[in-house]
Amino acid sequence: MTAALLSVLLSASPPGEGRWFPFTARAGFSAAVATSGQPLVGATFEALALFGRPGTGPLPFARQGLVTGGGLTVFLGGAPWTACDWCLSRQTIGPVARVGYVVSDRLEDPGVPDLSLWVQASPLLVREAIPDAPLMPGGARLTWGVRVDLGVSAVAWTLALFKLVGLISEEGSSEVGAVTLPLFAFAFVNHLALSWEWSGPAVSMSSHRFGATIGASF
């Protein structure tokens, strides 16, 4: 059912032939290491409006072209702290600007990118907090930061696995559930991004952070 709904959305909702699909979103698990030595884990969520027109070019795809985008990025996570294990919470929010190159091989639906390679940057408002402890008062502090991501998104991977799941289900064997459920879940893992982030001192010290995000993007 979910695969059918996604296929209907991608085939029926995109705008006219002169534009790419005007919206993208991603959600993923993020992990990073800092120059101060503290790891950071959490979840990243983004939503962007995209602008661009498909064309032809030197690559072997039916449609391709540059896109630009803008939207909002949010991170929710935590890190270990000296007085307690993983009690430092960290949230960031900020506007994000993206430039990317997208390609599609589906002539009947050129507005939906099959593959996207992009770079984006975001100024961030950062909030860090720790709980109160008997020998150490807690509290929250704000600071500013910046983050840059280089990533790739492959909607074609998701659609291809949905199609494979459908073909396996049609066979009707007793092992269908054991095969299709992992494939169905794995289909949503279709983007990877590498990131660099710098922020000023808050609860933790000012630091550079280098990390990666893996998850779902549409």
Short mmCIF file of N, CA, C and O in Angstrom, two decimals, residues 7-73:
data_model
loop_
_atom_site.label_atom_id
_atom_site.label_comp_id
_atom_site.label_asym_id
_atom_site.label_seq_id
_atom_site.Cartn_x
_atom_site.Cartn_y
_atom_site.Cartn_z
N SER A 7 4.22 5.79 -5.36
CA SER A 7 4.27 5.82 -6.82
C SER A 7 3.24 6.78 -7.39
O SER A 7 3.50 7.51 -8.33
N VAL A 8 2.04 6.78 -6.79
CA VAL A 8 1.00 7.71 -7.24
C VAL A 8 1.42 9.15 -7.01
O VAL A 8 1.25 10.01 -7.86
N LEU A 9 2.01 9.42 -5.83
CA LEU A 9 2.46 10.78 -5.51
C LEU A 9 3.51 11.25 -6.50
O LEU A 9 3.44 12.36 -7.01
N LEU A 10 4.49 10.40 -6.79
CA LEU A 10 5.57 10.81 -7.67
C LEU A 10 5.13 10.92 -9.12
O LEU A 10 5.68 11.71 -9.88
N SER A 11 4.14 10.15 -9.52
CA SER A 11 3.72 10.17 -10.92
C SER A 11 2.63 11.20 -11.19
O SER A 11 2.55 11.74 -12.29
N ALA A 12 1.81 11.49 -10.19
CA ALA A 12 0.66 12.36 -10.43
C ALA A 12 0.85 13.77 -9.93
O ALA A 12 0.21 14.69 -10.41
N SER A 13 1.76 13.98 -8.97
CA SER A 13 1.85 15.28 -8.34
C SER A 13 2.86 16.24 -8.92
O SER A 13 2.77 17.42 -8.65
N PRO A 14 3.90 15.79 -9.65
CA PRO A 14 4.90 16.75 -10.07
C PRO A 14 4.33 17.77 -11.03
O PRO A 14 3.32 17.52 -11.69
N PRO A 15 4.97 18.94 -11.11
CA PRO A 15 4.49 19.98 -11.98
C PRO A 15 4.75 19.64 -13.43
O PRO A 15 5.15 18.54 -13.77
N GLY A 16 4.52 20.62 -14.26
CA GLY A 16 4.65 20.42 -15.69
C GLY A 16 6.05 20.02 -16.10
O GLY A 16 6.99 20.01 -15.33
N GLU A 17 6.21 19.68 -17.39
CA GLU A 17 7.44 19.12 -17.91
C GLU A 17 8.60 20.09 -17.81
O GLU A 17 9.74 19.69 -17.89
N GLY A 18 8.33 21.37 -17.61
CA GLY A 18 9.39 22.36 -17.59
C GLY A 18 10.08 22.55 -16.25
O GLY A 18 10.94 23.39 -16.15
N ARG A 19 9.72 21.77 -15.22
CA ARG A 19 10.31 21.97 -13.90
C ARG A 19 10.59 20.64 -13.23
O ARG A 19 9.97 19.63 -13.52
N TRP A 20 11.54 20.67 -12.29
CA TRP A 20 11.73 19.53 -11.42
C TRP A 20 10.68 19.56 -10.31
O TRP A 20 10.06 20.58 -10.06
N PHE A 21 10.51 18.43 -9.66
CA PHE A 21 9.60 18.37 -8.52
C PHE A 21 10.01 19.44 -7.50
O PHE A 21 11.19 19.52 -7.13
N PRO A 22 9.09 20.30 -7.06
CA PRO A 22 9.48 21.52 -6.34
C PRO A 22 9.73 21.37 -4.84
O PRO A 22 9.86 22.36 -4.15
N PHE A 23 9.81 20.14 -4.33
CA PHE A 23 9.95 19.97 -2.88
C PHE A 23 10.79 18.74 -2.59
O PHE A 23 10.72 17.73 -3.31
N THR A 24 11.63 18.81 -1.56
CA THR A 24 12.38 17.65 -1.11
C THR A 24 12.48 17.67 0.40
O THR A 24 12.45 18.75 1.02
N ALA A 25 12.56 16.50 1.00
CA ALA A 25 12.69 16.39 2.45
C ALA A 25 13.58 15.19 2.76
O ALA A 25 13.65 14.24 1.98
N ARG A 26 14.27 15.26 3.89
CA ARG A 26 15.08 14.12 4.31
C ARG A 26 15.05 14.01 5.83
O ARG A 26 14.89 15.00 6.55
N ALA A 27 15.22 12.79 6.30
CA ALA A 27 15.32 12.50 7.72
C ALA A 27 16.34 11.38 7.87
O ALA A 27 16.32 10.41 7.11
N GLY A 28 17.24 11.52 8.84
CA GLY A 28 18.26 10.50 8.96
C GLY A 28 18.94 10.49 10.32
O GLY A 28 18.79 11.41 11.13
N PHE A 29 19.68 9.42 10.54
CA PHE A 29 20.49 9.26 11.74
C PHE A 29 21.84 9.93 11.50
O PHE A 29 22.50 9.69 10.48
N SER A 30 22.26 10.77 12.42
CA SER A 30 23.51 11.51 12.30
C SER A 30 24.46 11.16 13.42
O SER A 30 24.03 10.96 14.57
N ALA A 31 25.74 11.09 13.09
CA ALA A 31 26.78 10.88 14.09
C ALA A 31 27.98 11.73 13.71
O ALA A 31 28.27 11.92 12.52
N ALA A 32 28.65 12.28 14.71
CA ALA A 32 29.79 13.16 14.45
C ALA A 32 30.81 13.04 15.57
O ALA A 32 30.48 12.67 16.70
N VAL A 33 32.04 13.35 15.22
CA VAL A 33 33.11 13.45 16.21
C VAL A 33 33.59 14.89 16.23
O VAL A 33 33.56 15.59 15.21
N ALA A 34 34.02 15.35 17.40
CA ALA A 34 34.44 16.74 17.57
C ALA A 34 35.92 16.81 17.87
O ALA A 34 36.53 15.86 18.39
N THR A 35 36.51 17.95 17.53
CA THR A 35 37.93 18.15 17.83
C THR A 35 38.18 18.19 19.34
O THR A 35 39.31 17.98 19.77
N SER A 36 37.13 18.43 20.11
CA SER A 36 37.26 18.39 21.57
C SER A 36 37.19 16.97 22.13
O SER A 36 37.34 16.76 23.32
N GLY A 37 36.91 16.00 21.24
CA GLY A 37 36.90 14.61 21.65
C GLY A 37 35.55 14.03 21.99
O GLY A 37 35.44 12.84 22.27
N GLN A 38 34.48 14.83 21.99
CA GLN A 38 33.15 14.34 22.35
C GLN A 38 32.38 13.89 21.11
O GLN A 38 32.20 14.67 20.18
N PRO A 39 31.87 12.65 21.09
CA PRO A 39 31.01 12.22 19.99
C PRO A 39 29.63 12.85 20.12
O PRO A 39 29.24 13.31 21.19
N LEU A 40 28.89 12.83 19.03
CA LEU A 40 27.54 13.41 19.00
C LEU A 40 26.68 12.52 18.12
O LEU A 40 27.07 12.18 17.00
N VAL A 41 25.51 12.14 18.60
CA VAL A 41 24.57 11.34 17.82
C VAL A 41 23.18 11.96 17.93
O VAL A 41 22.86 12.63 18.92
N GLY A 42 22.37 11.71 16.90
CA GLY A 42 21.02 12.26 16.92
C GLY A 42 20.34 12.08 15.58
O GLY A 42 20.72 11.22 14.77
N ALA A 43 19.32 12.88 15.34
CA ALA A 43 18.53 12.81 14.11
C ALA A 43 18.49 14.17 13.44
O ALA A 43 18.38 15.20 14.10
N THR A 44 18.59 14.16 12.11
CA THR A 44 18.53 15.37 11.30
C THR A 44 17.26 15.35 10.46
O THR A 44 16.94 14.33 9.83
N PHE A 45 16.56 16.47 10.42
CA PHE A 45 15.33 16.61 9.62
C PHE A 45 15.45 17.87 8.78
O PHE A 45 15.86 18.93 9.29
N GLU A 46 15.06 17.77 7.51
CA GLU A 46 15.12 18.93 6.60
C GLU A 46 13.95 18.93 5.64
O GLU A 46 13.43 17.86 5.26
N ALA A 47 13.53 20.11 5.25
CA ALA A 47 12.53 20.30 4.20
C ALA A 47 12.94 21.51 3.38
O ALA A 47 13.24 22.57 3.95
N LEU A 48 12.96 21.35 2.04
CA LEU A 48 13.41 22.42 1.17
C LEU A 48 12.49 22.55 -0.03
O LEU A 48 11.94 21.55 -0.55
N ALA A 49 12.33 23.77 -0.51
CA ALA A 49 11.71 24.04 -1.80
C ALA A 49 12.81 24.08 -2.84
O ALA A 49 13.89 24.64 -2.61
N LEU A 50 12.57 23.45 -4.02
CA LEU A 50 13.58 23.36 -5.07
C LEU A 50 13.15 24.16 -6.29
O LEU A 50 11.97 24.26 -6.62
N PHE A 51 14.14 24.71 -7.00
CA PHE A 51 13.90 25.50 -8.20
C PHE A 51 14.90 25.05 -9.27
O PHE A 51 16.09 24.94 -9.01
N GLY A 52 14.39 24.79 -10.46
CA GLY A 52 15.26 24.39 -11.55
C GLY A 52 14.45 23.79 -12.69
O GLY A 52 13.29 23.38 -12.50
N ARG A 53 15.06 23.73 -13.86
CA ARG A 53 14.39 23.20 -15.05
C ARG A 53 15.23 22.09 -15.66
O ARG A 53 16.44 22.23 -15.81
N PRO A 54 14.61 20.96 -16.00
CA PRO A 54 15.37 19.86 -16.59
C PRO A 54 15.80 20.18 -18.01
O PRO A 54 15.14 20.91 -18.74
N GLY A 55 16.93 19.65 -18.39
CA GLY A 55 17.44 19.80 -19.74
C GLY A 55 18.22 18.57 -20.13
O GLY A 55 18.24 17.57 -19.43
N THR A 56 18.87 18.61 -21.26
CA THR A 56 19.72 17.52 -21.70
C THR A 56 21.18 17.95 -21.54
O THR A 56 21.48 19.14 -21.42
N GLY A 57 22.07 16.98 -21.53
CA GLY A 57 23.47 17.32 -21.33
C GLY A 57 24.37 16.17 -21.70
O GLY A 57 23.94 15.18 -22.30
N PRO A 58 25.64 16.23 -21.29
CA PRO A 58 26.60 15.21 -21.69
C PRO A 58 26.43 13.87 -20.98
O PRO A 58 26.93 12.86 -21.45
N LEU A 59 25.74 13.84 -19.84
CA LEU A 59 25.59 12.59 -19.12
C LEU A 59 24.52 11.71 -19.78
O LEU A 59 23.60 12.23 -20.43
N PRO A 60 24.63 10.39 -19.62
CA PRO A 60 23.68 9.48 -20.30
C PRO A 60 22.35 9.35 -19.57
O PRO A 60 21.94 8.27 -19.15
N PHE A 61 21.65 10.47 -19.40
CA PHE A 61 20.34 10.47 -18.77
C PHE A 61 19.37 11.27 -19.62
O PHE A 61 19.77 12.19 -20.34
N ALA A 62 18.09 10.90 -19.52
CA ALA A 62 17.08 11.59 -20.34
C ALA A 62 16.91 13.04 -19.92
O ALA A 62 16.72 13.91 -20.76
N ARG A 63 16.96 13.31 -18.61
CA ARG A 63 16.78 14.67 -18.11
C ARG A 63 17.83 14.92 -17.03
O ARG A 63 18.14 14.04 -16.23
N GLN A 64 18.36 16.13 -16.99
CA GLN A 64 19.36 16.49 -15.99
C GLN A 64 19.46 18.00 -15.90
O GLN A 64 19.02 18.72 -16.80
N GLY A 65 20.03 18.49 -14.82
CA GLY A 65 20.20 19.93 -14.69
C GLY A 65 20.49 20.37 -13.27
O GLY A 65 20.37 19.59 -12.31
N LEU A 66 20.87 21.63 -13.15
CA LEU A 66 21.14 22.22 -11.85
C LEU A 66 19.84 22.58 -11.14
O LEU A 66 18.86 22.97 -11.78
N VAL A 67 19.84 22.47 -9.81
CA VAL A 67 18.73 22.94 -9.01
C VAL A 67 19.29 23.76 -7.84
O VAL A 67 20.42 23.56 -7.41
N THR A 68 18.50 24.69 -7.39
CA THR A 68 18.80 25.43 -6.16
C THR A 68 17.62 25.24 -5.21
O THR A 68 16.50 24.94 -5.64
N GLY A 69 17.89 25.39 -3.93
CA GLY A 69 16.82 25.18 -2.97
C GLY A 69 17.05 25.92 -1.68
O GLY A 69 18.16 26.37 -1.38
N GLY A 70 16.00 26.06 -0.91
CA GLY A 70 16.07 26.71 0.39
C GLY A 70 15.00 26.17 1.31
O GLY A 70 13.92 25.77 0.86
N GLY A 71 15.32 26.10 2.59
CA GLY A 71 14.35 25.57 3.54
C GLY A 71 14.85 25.65 4.97
O GLY A 71 15.52 26.60 5.35
N LEU A 72 14.55 24.61 5.73
CA LEU A 72 14.84 24.60 7.17
C LEU A 72 15.49 23.27 7.54
O LEU A 72 15.09 22.21 7.04
N THR A 73 16.49 23.33 8.41
CA THR A 73 17.14 22.12 8.92
C THR A 73 17.08 22.12 10.44
O THR A 73 17.22 23.16 11.09
#
